[in-house]
CSV table of C-alpha atoms and ligand atoms in Angstrom, one decimal:
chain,number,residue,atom,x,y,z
A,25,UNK,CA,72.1,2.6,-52.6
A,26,UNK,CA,70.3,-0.4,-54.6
A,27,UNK,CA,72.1,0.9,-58.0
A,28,UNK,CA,75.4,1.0,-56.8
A,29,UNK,CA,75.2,-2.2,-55.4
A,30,UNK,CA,78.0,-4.8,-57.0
A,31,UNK,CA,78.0,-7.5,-55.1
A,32,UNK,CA,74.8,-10.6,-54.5
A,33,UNK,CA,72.3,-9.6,-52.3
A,34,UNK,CA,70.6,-11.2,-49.5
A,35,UNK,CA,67.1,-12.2,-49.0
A,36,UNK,CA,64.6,-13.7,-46.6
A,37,UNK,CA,63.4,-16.2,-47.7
A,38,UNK,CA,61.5,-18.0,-44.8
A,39,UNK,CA,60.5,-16.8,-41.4
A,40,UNK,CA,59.0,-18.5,-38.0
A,41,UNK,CA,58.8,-17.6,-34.6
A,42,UNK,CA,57.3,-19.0,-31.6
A,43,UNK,CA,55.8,-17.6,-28.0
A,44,UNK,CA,55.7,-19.5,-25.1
A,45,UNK,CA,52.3,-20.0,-23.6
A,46,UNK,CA,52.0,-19.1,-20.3
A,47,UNK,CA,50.2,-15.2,-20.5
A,48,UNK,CA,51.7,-12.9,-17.6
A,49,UNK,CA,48.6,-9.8,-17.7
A,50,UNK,CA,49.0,-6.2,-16.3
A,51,UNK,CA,46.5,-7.5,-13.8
A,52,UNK,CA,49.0,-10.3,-12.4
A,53,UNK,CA,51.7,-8.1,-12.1
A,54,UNK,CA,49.5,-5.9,-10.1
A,55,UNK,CA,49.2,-8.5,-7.5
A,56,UNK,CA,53.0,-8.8,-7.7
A,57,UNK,CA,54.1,-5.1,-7.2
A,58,UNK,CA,52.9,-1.5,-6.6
A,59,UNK,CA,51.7,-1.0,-10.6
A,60,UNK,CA,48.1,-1.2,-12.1
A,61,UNK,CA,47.1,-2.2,-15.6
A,62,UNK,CA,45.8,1.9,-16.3
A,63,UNK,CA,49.7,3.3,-15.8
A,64,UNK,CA,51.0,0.2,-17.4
A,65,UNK,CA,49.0,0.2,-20.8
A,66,UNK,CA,49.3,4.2,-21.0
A,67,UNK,CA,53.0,4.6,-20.7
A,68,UNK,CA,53.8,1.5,-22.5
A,69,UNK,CA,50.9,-0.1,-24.6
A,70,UNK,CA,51.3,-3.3,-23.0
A,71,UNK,CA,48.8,-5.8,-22.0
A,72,UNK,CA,50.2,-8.8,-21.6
A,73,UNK,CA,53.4,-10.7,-21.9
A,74,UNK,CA,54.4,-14.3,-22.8
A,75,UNK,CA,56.7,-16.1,-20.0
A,76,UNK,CA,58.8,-19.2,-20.5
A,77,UNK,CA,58.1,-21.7,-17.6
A,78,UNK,CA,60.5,-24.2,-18.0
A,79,UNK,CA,63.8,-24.7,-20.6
A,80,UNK,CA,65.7,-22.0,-21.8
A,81,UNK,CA,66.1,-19.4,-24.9
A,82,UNK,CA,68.2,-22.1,-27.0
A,83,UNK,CA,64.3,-24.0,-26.4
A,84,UNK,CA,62.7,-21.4,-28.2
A,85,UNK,CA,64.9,-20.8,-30.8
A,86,UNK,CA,65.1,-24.3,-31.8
A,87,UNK,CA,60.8,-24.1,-31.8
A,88,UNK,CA,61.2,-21.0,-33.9
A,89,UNK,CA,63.3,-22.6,-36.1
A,90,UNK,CA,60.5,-25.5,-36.0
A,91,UNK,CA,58.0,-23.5,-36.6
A,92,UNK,CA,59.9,-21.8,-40.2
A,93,UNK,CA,60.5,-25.6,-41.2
A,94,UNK,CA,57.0,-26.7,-41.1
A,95,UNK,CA,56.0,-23.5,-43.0
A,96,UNK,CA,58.6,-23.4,-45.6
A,97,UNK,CA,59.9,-26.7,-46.3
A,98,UNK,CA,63.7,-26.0,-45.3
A,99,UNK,CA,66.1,-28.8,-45.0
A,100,UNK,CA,68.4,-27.8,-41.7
A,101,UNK,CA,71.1,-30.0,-43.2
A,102,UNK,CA,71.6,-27.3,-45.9
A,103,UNK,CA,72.5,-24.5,-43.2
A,104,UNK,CA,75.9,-22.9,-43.5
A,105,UNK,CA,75.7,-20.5,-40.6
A,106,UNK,CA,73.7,-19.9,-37.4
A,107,UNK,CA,73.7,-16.4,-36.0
A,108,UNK,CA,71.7,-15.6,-32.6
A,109,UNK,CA,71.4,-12.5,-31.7
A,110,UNK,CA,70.8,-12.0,-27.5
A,111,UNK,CA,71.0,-11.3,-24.0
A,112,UNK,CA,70.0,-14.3,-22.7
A,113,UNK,CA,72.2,-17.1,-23.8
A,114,UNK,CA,71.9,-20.6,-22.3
A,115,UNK,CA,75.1,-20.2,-20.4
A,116,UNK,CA,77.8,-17.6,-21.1
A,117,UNK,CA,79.5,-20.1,-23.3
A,118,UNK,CA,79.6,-22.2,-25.1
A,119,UNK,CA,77.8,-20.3,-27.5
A,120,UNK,CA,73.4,-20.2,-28.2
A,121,UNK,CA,74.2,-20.7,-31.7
A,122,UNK,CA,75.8,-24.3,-31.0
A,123,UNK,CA,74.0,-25.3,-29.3
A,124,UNK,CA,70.7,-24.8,-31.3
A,125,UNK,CA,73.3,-26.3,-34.0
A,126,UNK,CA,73.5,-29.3,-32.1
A,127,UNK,CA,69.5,-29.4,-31.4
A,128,UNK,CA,68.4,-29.5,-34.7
A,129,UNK,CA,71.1,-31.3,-36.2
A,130,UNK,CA,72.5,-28.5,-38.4
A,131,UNK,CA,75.6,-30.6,-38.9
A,132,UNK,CA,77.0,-28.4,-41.7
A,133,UNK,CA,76.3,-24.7,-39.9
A,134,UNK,CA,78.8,-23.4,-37.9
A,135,UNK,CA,77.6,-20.6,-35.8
A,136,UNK,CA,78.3,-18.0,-33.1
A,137,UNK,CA,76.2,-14.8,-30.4
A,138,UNK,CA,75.7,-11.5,-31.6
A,139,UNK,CA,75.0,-9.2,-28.2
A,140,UNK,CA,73.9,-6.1,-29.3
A,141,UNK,CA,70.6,-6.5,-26.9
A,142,UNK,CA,67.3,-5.0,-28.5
A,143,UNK,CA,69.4,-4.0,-31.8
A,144,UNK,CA,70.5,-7.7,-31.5
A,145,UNK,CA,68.7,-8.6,-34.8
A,146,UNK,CA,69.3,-6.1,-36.4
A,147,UNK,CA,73.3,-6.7,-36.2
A,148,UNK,CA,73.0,-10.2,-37.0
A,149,UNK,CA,71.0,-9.6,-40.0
A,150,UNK,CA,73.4,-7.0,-41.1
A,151,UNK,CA,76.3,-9.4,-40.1
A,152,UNK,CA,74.7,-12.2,-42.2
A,153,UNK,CA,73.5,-10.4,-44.9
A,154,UNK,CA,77.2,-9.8,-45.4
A,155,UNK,CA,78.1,-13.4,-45.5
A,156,UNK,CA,75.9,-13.8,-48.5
A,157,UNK,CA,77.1,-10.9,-49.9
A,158,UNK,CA,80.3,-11.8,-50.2
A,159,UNK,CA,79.6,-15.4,-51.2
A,160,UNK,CA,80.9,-17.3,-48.2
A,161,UNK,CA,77.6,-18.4,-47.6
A,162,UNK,CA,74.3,-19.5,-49.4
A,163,UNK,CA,71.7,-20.0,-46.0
A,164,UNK,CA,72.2,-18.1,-42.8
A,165,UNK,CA,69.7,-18.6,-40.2
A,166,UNK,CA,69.6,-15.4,-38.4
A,167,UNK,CA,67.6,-15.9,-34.8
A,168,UNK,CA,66.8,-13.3,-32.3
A,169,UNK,CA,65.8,-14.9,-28.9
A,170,UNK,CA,65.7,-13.6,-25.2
A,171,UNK,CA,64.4,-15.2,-22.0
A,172,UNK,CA,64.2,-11.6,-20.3
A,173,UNK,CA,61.8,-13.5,-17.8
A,174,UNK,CA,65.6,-14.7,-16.4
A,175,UNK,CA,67.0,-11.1,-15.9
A,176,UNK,CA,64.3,-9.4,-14.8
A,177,UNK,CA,63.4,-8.9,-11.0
A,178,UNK,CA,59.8,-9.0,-10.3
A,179,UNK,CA,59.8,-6.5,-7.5
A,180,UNK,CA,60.8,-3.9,-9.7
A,181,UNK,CA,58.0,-2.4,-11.0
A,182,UNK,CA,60.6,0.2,-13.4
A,183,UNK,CA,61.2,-3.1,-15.7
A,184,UNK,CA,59.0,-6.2,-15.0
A,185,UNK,CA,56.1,-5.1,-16.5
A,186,UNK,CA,58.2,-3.9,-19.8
A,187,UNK,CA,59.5,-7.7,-21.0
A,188,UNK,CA,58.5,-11.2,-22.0
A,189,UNK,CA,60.1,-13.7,-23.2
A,190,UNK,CA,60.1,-14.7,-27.2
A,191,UNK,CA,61.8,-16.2,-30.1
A,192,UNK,CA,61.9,-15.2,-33.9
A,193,UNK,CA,63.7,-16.8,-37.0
A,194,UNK,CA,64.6,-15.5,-40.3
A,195,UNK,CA,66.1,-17.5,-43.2
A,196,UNK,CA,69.1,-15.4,-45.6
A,197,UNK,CA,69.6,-16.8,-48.9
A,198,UNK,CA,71.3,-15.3,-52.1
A,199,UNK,CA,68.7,-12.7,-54.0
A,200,UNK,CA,67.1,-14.6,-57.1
A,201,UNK,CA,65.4,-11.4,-58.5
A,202,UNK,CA,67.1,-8.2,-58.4
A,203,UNK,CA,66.0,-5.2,-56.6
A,204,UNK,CA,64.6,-7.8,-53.9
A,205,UNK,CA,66.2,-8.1,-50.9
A,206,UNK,CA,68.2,-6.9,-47.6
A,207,UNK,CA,69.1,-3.2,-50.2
A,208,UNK,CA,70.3,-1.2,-47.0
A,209,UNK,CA,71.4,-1.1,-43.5
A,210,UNK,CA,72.9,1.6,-41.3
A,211,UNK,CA,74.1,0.3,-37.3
A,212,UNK,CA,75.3,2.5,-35.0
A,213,UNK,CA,76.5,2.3,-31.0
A,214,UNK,CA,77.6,4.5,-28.3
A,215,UNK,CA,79.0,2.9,-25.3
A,216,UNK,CA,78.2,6.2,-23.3
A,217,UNK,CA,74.7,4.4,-22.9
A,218,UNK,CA,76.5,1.9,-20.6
A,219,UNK,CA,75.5,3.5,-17.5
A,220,UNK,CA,71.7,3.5,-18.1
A,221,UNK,CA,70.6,0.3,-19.2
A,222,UNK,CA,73.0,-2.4,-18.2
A,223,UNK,CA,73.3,-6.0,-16.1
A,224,UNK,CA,76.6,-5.3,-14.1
A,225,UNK,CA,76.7,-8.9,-12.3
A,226,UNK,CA,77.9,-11.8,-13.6
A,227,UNK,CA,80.7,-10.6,-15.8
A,228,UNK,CA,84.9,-10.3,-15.7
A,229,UNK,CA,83.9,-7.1,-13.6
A,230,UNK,CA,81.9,-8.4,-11.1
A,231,UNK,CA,82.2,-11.9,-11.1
A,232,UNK,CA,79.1,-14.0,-9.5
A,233,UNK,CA,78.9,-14.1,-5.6
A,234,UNK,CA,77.0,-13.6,-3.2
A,235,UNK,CA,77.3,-10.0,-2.7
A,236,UNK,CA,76.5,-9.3,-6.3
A,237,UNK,CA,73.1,-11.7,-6.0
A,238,UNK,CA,72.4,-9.7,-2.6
A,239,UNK,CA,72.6,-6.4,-4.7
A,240,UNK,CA,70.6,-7.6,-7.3
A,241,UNK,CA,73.1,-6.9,-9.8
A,242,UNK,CA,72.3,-10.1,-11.6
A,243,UNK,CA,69.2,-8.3,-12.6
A,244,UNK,CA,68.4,-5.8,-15.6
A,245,UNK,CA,68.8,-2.4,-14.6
A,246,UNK,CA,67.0,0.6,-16.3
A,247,UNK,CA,67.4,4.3,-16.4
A,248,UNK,CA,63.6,4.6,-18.3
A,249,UNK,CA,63.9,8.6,-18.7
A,250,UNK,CA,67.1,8.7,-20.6
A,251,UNK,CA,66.6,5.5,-22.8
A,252,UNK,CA,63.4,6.5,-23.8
A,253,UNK,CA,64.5,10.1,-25.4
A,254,UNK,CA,67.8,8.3,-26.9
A,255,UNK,CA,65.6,5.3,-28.0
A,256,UNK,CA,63.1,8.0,-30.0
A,257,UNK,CA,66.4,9.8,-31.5
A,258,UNK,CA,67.8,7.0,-32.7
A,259,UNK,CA,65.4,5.4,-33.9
A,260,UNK,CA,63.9,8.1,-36.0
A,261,UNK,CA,67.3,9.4,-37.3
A,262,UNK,CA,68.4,6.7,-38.3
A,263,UNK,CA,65.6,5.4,-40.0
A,264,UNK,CA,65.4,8.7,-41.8
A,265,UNK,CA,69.0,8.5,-42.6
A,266,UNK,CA,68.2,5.3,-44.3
A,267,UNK,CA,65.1,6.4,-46.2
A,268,UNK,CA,66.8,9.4,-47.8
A,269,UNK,CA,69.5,7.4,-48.9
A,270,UNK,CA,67.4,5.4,-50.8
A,271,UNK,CA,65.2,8.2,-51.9
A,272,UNK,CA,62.3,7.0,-49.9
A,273,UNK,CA,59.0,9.0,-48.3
A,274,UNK,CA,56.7,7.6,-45.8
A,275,UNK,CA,54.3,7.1,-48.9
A,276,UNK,CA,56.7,4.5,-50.4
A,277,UNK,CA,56.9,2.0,-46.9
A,278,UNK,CA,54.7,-0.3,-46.8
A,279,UNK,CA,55.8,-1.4,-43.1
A,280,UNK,CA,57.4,0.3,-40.8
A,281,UNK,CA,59.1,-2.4,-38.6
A,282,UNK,CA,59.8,-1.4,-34.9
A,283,UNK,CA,61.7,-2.6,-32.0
A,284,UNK,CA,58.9,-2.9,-29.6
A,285,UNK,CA,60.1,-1.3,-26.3
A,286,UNK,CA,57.4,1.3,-25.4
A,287,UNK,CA,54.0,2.2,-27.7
A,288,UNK,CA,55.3,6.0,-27.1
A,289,UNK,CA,58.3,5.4,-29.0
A,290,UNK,CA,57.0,4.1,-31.7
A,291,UNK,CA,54.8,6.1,-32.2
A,292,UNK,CA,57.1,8.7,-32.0
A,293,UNK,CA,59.2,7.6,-34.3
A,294,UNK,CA,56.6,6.8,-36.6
A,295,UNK,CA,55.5,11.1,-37.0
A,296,UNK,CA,58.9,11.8,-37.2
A,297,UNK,CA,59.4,9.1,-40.5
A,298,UNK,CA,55.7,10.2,-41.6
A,299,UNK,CA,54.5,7.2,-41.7
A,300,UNK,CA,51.1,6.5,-40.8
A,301,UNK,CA,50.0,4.3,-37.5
A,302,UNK,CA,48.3,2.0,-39.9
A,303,UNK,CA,52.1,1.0,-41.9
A,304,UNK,CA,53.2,0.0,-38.4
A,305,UNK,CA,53.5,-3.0,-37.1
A,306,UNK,CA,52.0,-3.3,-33.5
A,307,UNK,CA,52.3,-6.1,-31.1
A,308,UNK,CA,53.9,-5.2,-28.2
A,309,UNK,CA,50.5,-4.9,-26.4
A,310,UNK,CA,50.8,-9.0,-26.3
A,311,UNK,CA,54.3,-9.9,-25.9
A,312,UNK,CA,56.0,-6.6,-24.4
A,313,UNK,CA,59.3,-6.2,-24.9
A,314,UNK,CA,61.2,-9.6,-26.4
A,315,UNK,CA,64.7,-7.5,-27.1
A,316,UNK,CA,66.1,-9.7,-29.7
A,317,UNK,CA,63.0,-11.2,-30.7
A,318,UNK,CA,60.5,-8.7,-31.4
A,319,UNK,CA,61.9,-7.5,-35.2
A,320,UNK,CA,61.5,-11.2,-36.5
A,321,UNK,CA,58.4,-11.9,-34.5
A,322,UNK,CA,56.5,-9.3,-36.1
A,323,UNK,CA,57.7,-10.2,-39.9
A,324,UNK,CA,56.9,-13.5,-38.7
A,325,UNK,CA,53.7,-13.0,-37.5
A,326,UNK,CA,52.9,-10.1,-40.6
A,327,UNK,CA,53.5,-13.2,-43.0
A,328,UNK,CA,51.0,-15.4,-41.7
A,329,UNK,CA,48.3,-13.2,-41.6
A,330,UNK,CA,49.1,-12.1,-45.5
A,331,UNK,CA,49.7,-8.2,-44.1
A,332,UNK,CA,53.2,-8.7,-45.2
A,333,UNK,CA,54.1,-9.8,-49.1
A,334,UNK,CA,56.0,-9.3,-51.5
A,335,UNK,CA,57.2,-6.3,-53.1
A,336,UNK,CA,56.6,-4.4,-49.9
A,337,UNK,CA,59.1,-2.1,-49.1
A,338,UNK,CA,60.2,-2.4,-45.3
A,339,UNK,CA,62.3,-0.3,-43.0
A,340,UNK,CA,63.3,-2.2,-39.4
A,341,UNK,CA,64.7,0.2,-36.8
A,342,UNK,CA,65.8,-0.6,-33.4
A,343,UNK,CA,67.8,0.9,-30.3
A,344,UNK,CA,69.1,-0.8,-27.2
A,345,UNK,CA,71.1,-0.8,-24.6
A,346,UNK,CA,75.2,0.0,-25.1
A,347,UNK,CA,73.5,2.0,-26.8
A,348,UNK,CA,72.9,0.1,-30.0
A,349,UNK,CA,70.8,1.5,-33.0
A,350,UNK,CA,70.4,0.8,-36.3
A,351,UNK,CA,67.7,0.7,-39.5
A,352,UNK,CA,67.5,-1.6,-42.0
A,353,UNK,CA,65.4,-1.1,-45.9
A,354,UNK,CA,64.3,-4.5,-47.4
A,355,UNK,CA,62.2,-5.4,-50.7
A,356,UNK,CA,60.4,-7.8,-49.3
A,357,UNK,CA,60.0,-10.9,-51.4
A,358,UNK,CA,57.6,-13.7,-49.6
A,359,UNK,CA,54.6,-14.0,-50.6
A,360,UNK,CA,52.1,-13.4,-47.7
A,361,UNK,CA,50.0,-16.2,-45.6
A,362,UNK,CA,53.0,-18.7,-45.2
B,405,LIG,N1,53.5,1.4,-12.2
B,405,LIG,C1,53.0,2.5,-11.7
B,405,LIG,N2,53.8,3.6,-11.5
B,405,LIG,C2,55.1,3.5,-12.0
B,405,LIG,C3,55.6,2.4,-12.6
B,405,LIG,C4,54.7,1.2,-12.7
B,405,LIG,N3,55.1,0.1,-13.2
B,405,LIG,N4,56.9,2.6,-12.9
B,405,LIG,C5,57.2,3.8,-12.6
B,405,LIG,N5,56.1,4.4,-12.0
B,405,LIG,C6,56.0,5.7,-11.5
B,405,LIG,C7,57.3,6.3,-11.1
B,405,LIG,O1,57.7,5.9,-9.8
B,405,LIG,C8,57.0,7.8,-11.2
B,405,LIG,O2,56.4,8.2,-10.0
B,405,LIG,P1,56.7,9.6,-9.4
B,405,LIG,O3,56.4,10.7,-10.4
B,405,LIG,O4,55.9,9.7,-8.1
B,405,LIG,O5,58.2,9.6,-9.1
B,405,LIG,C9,56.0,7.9,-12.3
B,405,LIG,O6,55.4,6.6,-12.5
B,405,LIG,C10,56.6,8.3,-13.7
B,405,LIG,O7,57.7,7.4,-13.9
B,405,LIG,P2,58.7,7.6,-15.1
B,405,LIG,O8,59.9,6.7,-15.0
B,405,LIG,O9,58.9,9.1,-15.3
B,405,LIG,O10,57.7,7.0,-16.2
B,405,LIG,P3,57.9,7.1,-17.8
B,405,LIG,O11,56.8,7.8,-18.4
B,405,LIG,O12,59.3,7.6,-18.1
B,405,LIG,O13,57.8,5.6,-18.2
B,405,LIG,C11,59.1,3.7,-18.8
B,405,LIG,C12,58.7,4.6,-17.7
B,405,LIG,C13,60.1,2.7,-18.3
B,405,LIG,C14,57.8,3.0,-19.3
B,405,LIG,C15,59.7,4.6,-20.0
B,405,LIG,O14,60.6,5.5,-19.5
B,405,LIG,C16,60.3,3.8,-21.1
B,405,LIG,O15,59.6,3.1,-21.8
B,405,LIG,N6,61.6,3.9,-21.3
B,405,LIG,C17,62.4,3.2,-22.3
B,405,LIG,C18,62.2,1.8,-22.3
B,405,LIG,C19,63.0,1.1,-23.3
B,405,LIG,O16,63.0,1.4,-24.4
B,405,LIG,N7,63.8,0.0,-22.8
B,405,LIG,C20,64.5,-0.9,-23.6
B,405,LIG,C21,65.5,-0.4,-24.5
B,405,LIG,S1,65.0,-0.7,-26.0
């Protein structure tokens, strides 16, 4: 793929993210429903998520967004566009992206929702990627955000102990070295995936009322089983699908970059790619499942530390409910520790 390319490529070029800090352990939730922290960090690897007490995702974007500023200097007046990728929007409109426009006073951006749920990211990086491409654009903020702390009903002991709530941020700018860069992205959906993972309340088809609040349909609801083989599929083939078309083996990633839904399937996915657990990246045992936020959380959090840097090559890879899917290959081009 990277020698046919023609047109500019996209890069990253900064990255932030940001957590809210009230900690929600296995051991509170087992005062909350029938669960206990054994089951929980066996079947899913998680410890501990992060809930947001007060404000909403737009909140943690824009302290995403703050947190990418202070590290890398960017000047917000510069953005074109703002793309947020997730489930939890302030409101159903207007839009999460104007609103964070209007917060941080990105008066040139404009800006609209991706909702492709725990693939979110992965679309609107592909979607902005393709603004630089084509030369519309010369700085796309690409956010991933989700409040699932507001959809989740903690009685239900299938899906509150899988999510948290999280925000990540991921500048795009025109590639300034070649080969560097956003080289290769596959997305896929298949709306058969509708009846398993869905929120049905709320929407043109069941419009709020009280009969949908007393059925809970405002609330996420999971099919675990049949996500979590699909999830493994996906993820894996299509990850694969976009390592052989760029001639890559496990021994030329540097990271593999995961969704983080369930410790299983990534690890699954991982033997299946044959990559090794130690070219993973792994947090999910502190923040649980973040849906839109956990691709750029981890490169965010990767970056700090210095694990992350450039020249590493990088494959993302997600799956979510509609069902979404999609991998991504980037040459990664910050340096590390920012
Ligand atoms: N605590 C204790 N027991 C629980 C439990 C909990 N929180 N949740 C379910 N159980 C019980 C079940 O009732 C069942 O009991 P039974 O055998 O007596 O009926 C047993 O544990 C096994 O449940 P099961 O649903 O088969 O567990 P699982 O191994 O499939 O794990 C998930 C459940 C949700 C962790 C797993 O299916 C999963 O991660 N799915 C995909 C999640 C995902 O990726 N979602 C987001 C899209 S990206």
């Amino acid at each position: 793929m990277a020698d046919t390319h023609t047109l500019r490529r996209a890069e990253i070029t900064a990255v932030g993210h940001y957590v809210p800090e009230k900690v929600l352990t296995n051991h509170d939730l087992e005062k909350m429903v029938d669960t206990n922290d054994e089951w929980i960090r066996s079947r899913t690897g998680i410890s501990e998520r992060r809930i947001q007490e007060h404000g909403a995702s737009s909140d943690m974007a824009v302290m995403a967004i703050r947190n990418l500023v202070d590290r890398f200097g960017v000047d917000l007046k510069s953005i074109d566009l703002i793309i947020v990728a997730t489930v939890t929007p302030d409101m159903f409109f207007p839009a999460t992206a104007c609103i964070i426009q209007e917060k941080i006073g990105a008066k040139q951006a404009w800006g609209f929702d991706i909702l492709a749920a725990c693939s979110g990211f992965l679309y609107a990086l592909t979607t902005g990627a393709k603004f630089i491409e084509s030369g519309a654009h010369s700085k796309v903020l690409v956010v991933g955000v989700d409040k699932m702390s507001s959809i989740v009903d903690y009685k239900d002991r299938n899906t509150c102990i899988l999510f948290g709530d999280a925000a990540g941020v991921v500048l795009l700018e025109p590639s300034t070295d070649k080969g560097y860069g956003l080289i290769d992205q596959r997305l896929y959906c298949d709306g058969a995936g509708a009846d398993f993972l869905y929120m049905k309340g709320g929407g043109s088809l069941n419009p709020s009322s009280h009969e949908t609040v007393d059925k809970k349909m405002h609330y996420i609801f999971q099919d675990g089983k049949n996500v979590f083989k699909l999830a493994v599929k996906g993820m894996a083939d299509v990850a694969a699908e976009v390592m052989n078309r760029n001639n890559l083996t496990g021994a030329d990633i540097a990271w593999l970059v995961p969704h983080q839904a369930n410790l299983r399937i990534i690890d699954a996915t991982a033997e299946r790619m044959g990559i090794d657990r130690s070219k993973v990246m792994i947090n999910i045992d502190k923040y649980g499942n973040t849906t839109a936020a956990t691709i750029p959380l981890c490169l965010s959090e990767w970056v700090r530390d210095g694990r992350l840097t450039r020249g590493h090559n990088i494959v993302l890879a997600a799956f979510g409910a509609g069902y979404t899917w999609g991998a991504a290959y980037v040459k990664w081009s910050i340096p590390g520790s920012a």
